[in-house]
CSV table of N, CA, C and O in Angstrom, one decimal:
chain,number,residue,atom,x,y,z
X,1,MET,N,-9.8,-14.0,-5.5
X,1,MET,CA,-8.4,-13.1,-4.9
X,1,MET,C,-8.2,-13.1,-6.3
X,1,MET,O,-7.6,-11.7,-6.4
X,2,ALA,N,-8.3,-13.0,-7.4
X,2,ALA,CA,-8.4,-12.0,-9.2
X,2,ALA,C,-9.0,-10.9,-8.5
X,2,ALA,O,-9.1,-9.7,-8.6
X,3,ILE,N,-10.5,-10.4,-8.0
X,3,ILE,CA,-10.7,-9.6,-7.6
X,3,ILE,C,-9.9,-8.6,-6.8
X,3,ILE,O,-9.8,-7.6,-6.6
X,4,THR,N,-9.5,-9.4,-5.5
X,4,THR,CA,-8.7,-8.7,-5.0
X,4,THR,C,-7.8,-7.8,-6.0
X,4,THR,O,-6.9,-6.5,-5.8
X,5,VAL,N,-6.4,-8.8,-5.9
X,5,VAL,CA,-5.8,-7.6,-7.0
X,5,VAL,C,-5.5,-7.2,-7.5
X,5,VAL,O,-5.3,-6.3,-7.6
X,6,SER,N,-7.5,-7.2,-8.7
X,6,SER,CA,-7.2,-6.2,-9.6
X,6,SER,C,-7.9,-4.8,-9.1
X,6,SER,O,-7.5,-3.3,-8.7
X,7,LEU,N,-8.6,-5.0,-7.6
X,7,LEU,CA,-9.1,-3.2,-7.1
X,7,LEU,C,-7.7,-3.4,-6.3
X,7,LEU,O,-6.9,-2.0,-6.6
X,8,VAL,N,-6.0,-4.5,-5.9
X,8,VAL,CA,-5.1,-3.6,-5.1
X,8,VAL,C,-4.2,-3.3,-6.3
X,8,VAL,O,-4.0,-2.1,-6.2
X,9,ALA,N,-4.4,-3.0,-8.0
X,9,ALA,CA,-3.9,-2.3,-9.0
X,9,ALA,C,-5.1,-0.8,-9.3
X,9,ALA,O,-4.2,-0.7,-9.2
X,10,VAL,N,-5.8,-1.2,-9.0
X,10,VAL,CA,-6.3,0.0,-9.1
X,10,VAL,C,-6.5,1.0,-7.7
X,10,VAL,O,-6.0,2.7,-8.2
X,11,PHE,N,-6.6,0.4,-6.7
X,11,PHE,CA,-5.8,1.1,-6.1
X,11,PHE,C,-4.9,1.9,-5.7
X,11,PHE,O,-4.5,2.8,-5.7
X,12,GLY,N,-3.4,1.4,-6.1
X,12,GLY,CA,-2.7,1.3,-6.2
X,12,GLY,C,-2.5,2.7,-7.0
X,12,GLY,O,-1.1,3.5,-7.1
X,13,LEU,N,-2.5,2.1,-8.3
X,13,LEU,CA,-2.6,3.3,-9.0
X,13,LEU,C,-3.3,4.9,-9.2
X,13,LEU,O,-2.9,5.1,-9.0
X,14,VAL,N,-4.7,5.0,-8.5
X,14,VAL,CA,-5.2,6.1,-7.9
X,14,VAL,C,-4.1,7.0,-7.1
X,14,VAL,O,-3.8,7.9,-7.3
X,15,LEU,N,-3.7,5.8,-6.1
X,15,LEU,CA,-2.5,6.7,-5.1
X,15,LEU,C,-1.5,6.9,-5.4
X,15,LEU,O,-1.1,8.3,-5.0
X,16,PHE,N,-0.9,6.4,-6.7
X,16,PHE,CA,0.2,6.7,-7.7
X,16,PHE,C,-0.3,8.4,-8.3
X,16,PHE,O,0.8,9.2,-7.7
X,17,PHE,N,-1.1,8.1,-9.0
X,17,PHE,CA,-1.4,9.4,-8.8
X,17,PHE,C,-1.7,10.6,-8.1
X,17,PHE,O,-1.6,11.7,-8.7
X,18,LEU,N,-2.7,10.3,-7.5
X,18,LEU,CA,-3.0,11.3,-6.0
X,18,LEU,C,-1.9,12.0,-5.7
X,18,LEU,O,-1.6,13.2,-5.3
X,19,LEU,N,-0.6,10.8,-5.3
X,19,LEU,CA,0.5,11.7,-4.9
X,19,LEU,C,1.3,12.2,-5.6
X,19,LEU,O,1.8,12.5,-5.2
X,20,ARG,N,1.4,12.2,-7.2
X,20,ARG,CA,2.8,12.3,-8.0
X,20,ARG,C,1.5,13.8,-8.3
X,20,ARG,O,2.1,14.8,-8.9
X,21,SER,N,0.3,14.4,-8.1
X,21,SER,CA,-0.3,15.2,-8.6
X,21,SER,C,-0.7,15.9,-7.2
X,21,SER,O,-1.0,17.4,-6.9
X,22,LYS,N,0.0,15.9,-5.9
X,22,LYS,CA,0.2,16.5,-4.8
X,22,LYS,C,-1.4,16.6,-4.7
X,22,LYS,O,-1.2,17.8,-4.0
X,23,GLU,N,-1.9,16.2,-4.8
X,23,GLU,CA,-3.4,16.0,-4.4
X,23,GLU,C,-4.0,15.6,-2.9
X,23,GLU,O,-4.5,14.2,-3.1
X,24,LEU,N,-3.6,15.9,-1.9
X,24,LEU,CA,-3.5,14.8,-1.2
X,24,LEU,C,-4.4,15.1,0.7
X,24,LEU,O,-4.8,15.6,1.5
X,25,GLY,N,-5.4,14.7,-0.2
X,25,GLY,CA,-7.0,15.2,0.9
X,25,GLY,C,-7.6,13.9,0.9
X,25,GLY,O,-6.3,13.2,1.2
X,26,TYR,N,-8.7,13.9,1.4
X,26,TYR,CA,-9.8,13.3,2.1
X,26,TYR,C,-10.1,11.7,0.9
X,26,TYR,O,-9.9,10.9,1.6
X,27,GLY,N,-10.1,12.1,0.3
X,27,GLY,CA,-9.6,10.8,-1.0
X,27,GLY,C,-8.8,10.2,-1.2
X,27,GLY,O,-8.2,8.7,-1.3
X,28,ALA,N,-7.9,11.0,-0.8
X,28,ALA,CA,-5.8,10.2,-1.2
X,28,ALA,C,-6.0,9.1,-0.2
X,28,ALA,O,-5.3,7.7,-0.2
X,29,ALA,N,-6.5,9.5,1.3
X,29,ALA,CA,-7.1,8.9,2.3
X,29,ALA,C,-7.4,7.8,2.6
X,29,ALA,O,-7.3,7.2,2.9
X,30,PHE,N,-8.7,7.9,2.2
X,30,PHE,CA,-9.7,7.1,1.6
X,30,PHE,C,-8.9,5.4,0.7
X,30,PHE,O,-9.6,4.3,0.8
X,31,THR,N,-8.1,6.2,-0.6
X,31,THR,CA,-7.4,5.4,-1.3
X,31,THR,C,-6.3,5.3,-1.2
X,31,THR,O,-6.6,3.2,-0.8
X,32,ALA,N,-5.5,5.5,-0.2
X,32,ALA,CA,-4.0,4.2,0.7
X,32,ALA,C,-4.9,3.1,2.0
X,32,ALA,O,-4.6,2.5,1.9
X,33,ALA,N,-6.1,3.6,2.3
X,33,ALA,CA,-6.4,2.5,3.4
X,33,ALA,C,-7.1,1.8,2.1
X,33,ALA,O,-6.9,0.5,3.1
X,34,GLY,N,-7.7,1.6,1.5
X,34,GLY,CA,-8.9,0.7,0.4
X,34,GLY,C,-6.8,0.0,0.3
X,34,GLY,O,-7.5,-0.8,0.0
X,35,PHE,N,-5.7,1.2,-0.4
X,35,PHE,CA,-5.4,0.0,-0.9
X,35,PHE,C,-4.3,-0.9,0.2
X,35,PHE,O,-4.3,-2.1,-0.3
X,36,GLY,N,-4.0,-0.4,1.3
X,36,GLY,CA,-3.0,-0.6,2.1
X,36,GLY,C,-4.8,-2.5,2.9
X,36,GLY,O,-4.0,-3.2,3.2
X,37,PHE,N,-5.6,-2.2,3.0
X,37,PHE,CA,-7.2,-3.0,3.2
X,37,PHE,C,-6.8,-4.6,1.8
X,37,PHE,O,-6.7,-5.7,2.5
X,38,PHE,N,-7.0,-4.0,0.8
X,38,PHE,CA,-7.0,-5.2,-0.1
X,38,PHE,C,-5.3,-5.5,-0.3
X,38,PHE,O,-5.1,-6.7,-0.2
X,39,LEU,N,-4.2,-4.7,0.1
X,39,LEU,CA,-3.3,-5.4,-0.3
X,39,LEU,C,-2.8,-6.6,1.0
X,39,LEU,O,-2.4,-7.0,0.7
X,40,ALA,N,-3.4,-6.1,2.1
X,40,ALA,CA,-2.6,-7.5,3.0
X,40,ALA,C,-4.0,-8.3,2.6
X,40,ALA,O,-3.3,-9.5,3.6
X,41,SER,N,-5.0,-8.8,2.1
X,41,SER,CA,-5.8,-10.1,1.9
X,41,SER,C,-4.9,-10.8,0.3
X,41,SER,O,-5.2,-12.0,-0.1
X,42,THR,N,-3.6,-10.6,0.5
X,42,THR,CA,-3.1,-11.3,-0.9
X,42,THR,C,-2.2,-12.2,-0.6
X,42,THR,O,-1.5,-11.6,0.7
X,43,GLY,N,-1.1,-12.6,-1.4
X,43,GLY,CA,0.1,-12.9,-1.1
X,43,GLY,C,1.7,-12.2,-0.7
X,43,GLY,O,2.0,-12.8,-0.5
X,44,ALA,N,1.1,-11.1,-1.6
X,44,ALA,CA,2.3,-9.8,-0.9
X,44,ALA,C,2.4,-9.9,0.7
X,44,ALA,O,3.2,-9.2,0.5
X,45,ALA,N,1.1,-10.2,1.3
X,45,ALA,CA,1.5,-9.8,2.9
X,45,ALA,C,2.4,-9.9,3.9
X,45,ALA,O,3.1,-9.3,4.1
X,46,THR,N,3.0,-11.0,3.6
X,46,THR,CA,3.8,-11.7,4.0
X,46,THR,C,4.8,-11.4,3.8
X,46,THR,O,5.7,-11.1,5.0
X,47,PRO,N,5.9,-11.2,2.6
X,47,PRO,CA,7.0,-10.2,2.1
X,47,PRO,C,7.2,-9.2,2.2
X,47,PRO,O,7.9,-8.6,3.7
X,48,ILE,N,6.0,-8.6,2.4
X,48,ILE,CA,6.5,-6.9,3.1
X,48,ILE,C,5.8,-7.1,4.8
X,48,ILE,O,7.1,-6.1,4.9
X,49,ASN,N,5.7,-8.0,5.3
X,49,ASN,CA,5.8,-7.6,7.2
X,49,ASN,C,7.1,-8.5,7.2
X,49,ASN,O,7.5,-8.0,8.0
X,50,GLN,N,7.3,-9.4,6.8
X,50,GLN,CA,9.0,-9.8,6.3
X,50,GLN,C,9.8,-8.5,6.4
X,50,GLN,O,10.8,-8.5,7.2
X,51,LEU,N,9.7,-7.9,5.0
X,51,LEU,CA,11.4,-6.9,4.8
X,51,LEU,C,10.5,-6.1,6.2
X,51,LEU,O,11.5,-5.4,6.1
X,52,THR,N,9.7,-5.6,6.1
X,52,THR,CA,9.4,-4.8,7.9
X,52,THR,C,9.9,-4.9,8.7
X,52,THR,O,10.6,-4.3,9.9
X,53,ASN,N,9.5,-6.4,9.2
X,53,ASN,CA,10.6,-6.7,10.3
X,53,ASN,C,12.0,-6.7,10.1
X,53,ASN,O,12.7,-6.4,11.5
X,54,SER,N,12.5,-6.6,9.4
X,54,SER,CA,13.7,-7.2,8.8
X,54,SER,C,14.5,-5.6,8.7
X,54,SER,O,15.5,-5.5,9.3
X,55,VAL,N,13.9,-4.9,8.4
X,55,VAL,CA,14.0,-3.1,8.3
X,55,VAL,C,13.9,-3.1,9.5
X,55,VAL,O,15.0,-2.1,10.1
X,56,ILE,N,12.5,-3.2,10.8
X,56,ILE,CA,12.9,-3.3,12.4
X,56,ILE,C,14.5,-3.3,12.8
X,56,ILE,O,14.6,-2.9,12.9
X,57,ASP,N,14.9,-4.7,13.0
X,57,ASP,CA,15.7,-5.1,12.9
X,57,ASP,C,16.7,-5.0,13.2
X,57,ASP,O,17.6,-4.8,14.1
X,58,ALA,N,16.8,-4.4,11.4
X,58,ALA,CA,18.5,-3.5,11.1
X,58,ALA,C,18.7,-2.2,11.9
X,58,ALA,O,19.5,-1.7,12.3
X,59,LEU,N,17.3,-1.6,12.5
X,59,LEU,CA,17.3,0.0,12.5
X,59,LEU,C,17.5,-0.3,14.6
X,59,LEU,O,18.0,0.3,14.8
X,60,SER,N,17.4,-1.4,14.8
X,60,SER,CA,16.7,-1.7,16.6
X,60,SER,C,18.7,-2.0,16.7
X,60,SER,O,19.3,-2.0,17.6
X,61,ASN,N,19.5,-2.8,15.3
X,61,ASN,CA,21.4,-2.6,16.0
X,61,ASN,C,21.8,-1.8,15.7
X,61,ASN,O,23.3,-1.9,15.7
X,62,LEU,N,21.7,-0.4,14.9
X,62,LEU,CA,22.6,0.0,14.8
X,62,LEU,C,22.8,1.1,15.4
X,62,LEU,O,22.3,1.6,16.9
């Protein structure tokens, strides 16, 4: 798990800097995919899924 969390941090930082510099090419897409892949295998996946479901439920009730 320690390796997964550090990879999430690395991919997250790279993605953050790519988005800040407005460099959105194939590298940014690969970074975003890698970030999502490694984030899904951490403990943060469950709260993110719950938040997404809550937002979708809230929007559908509008």
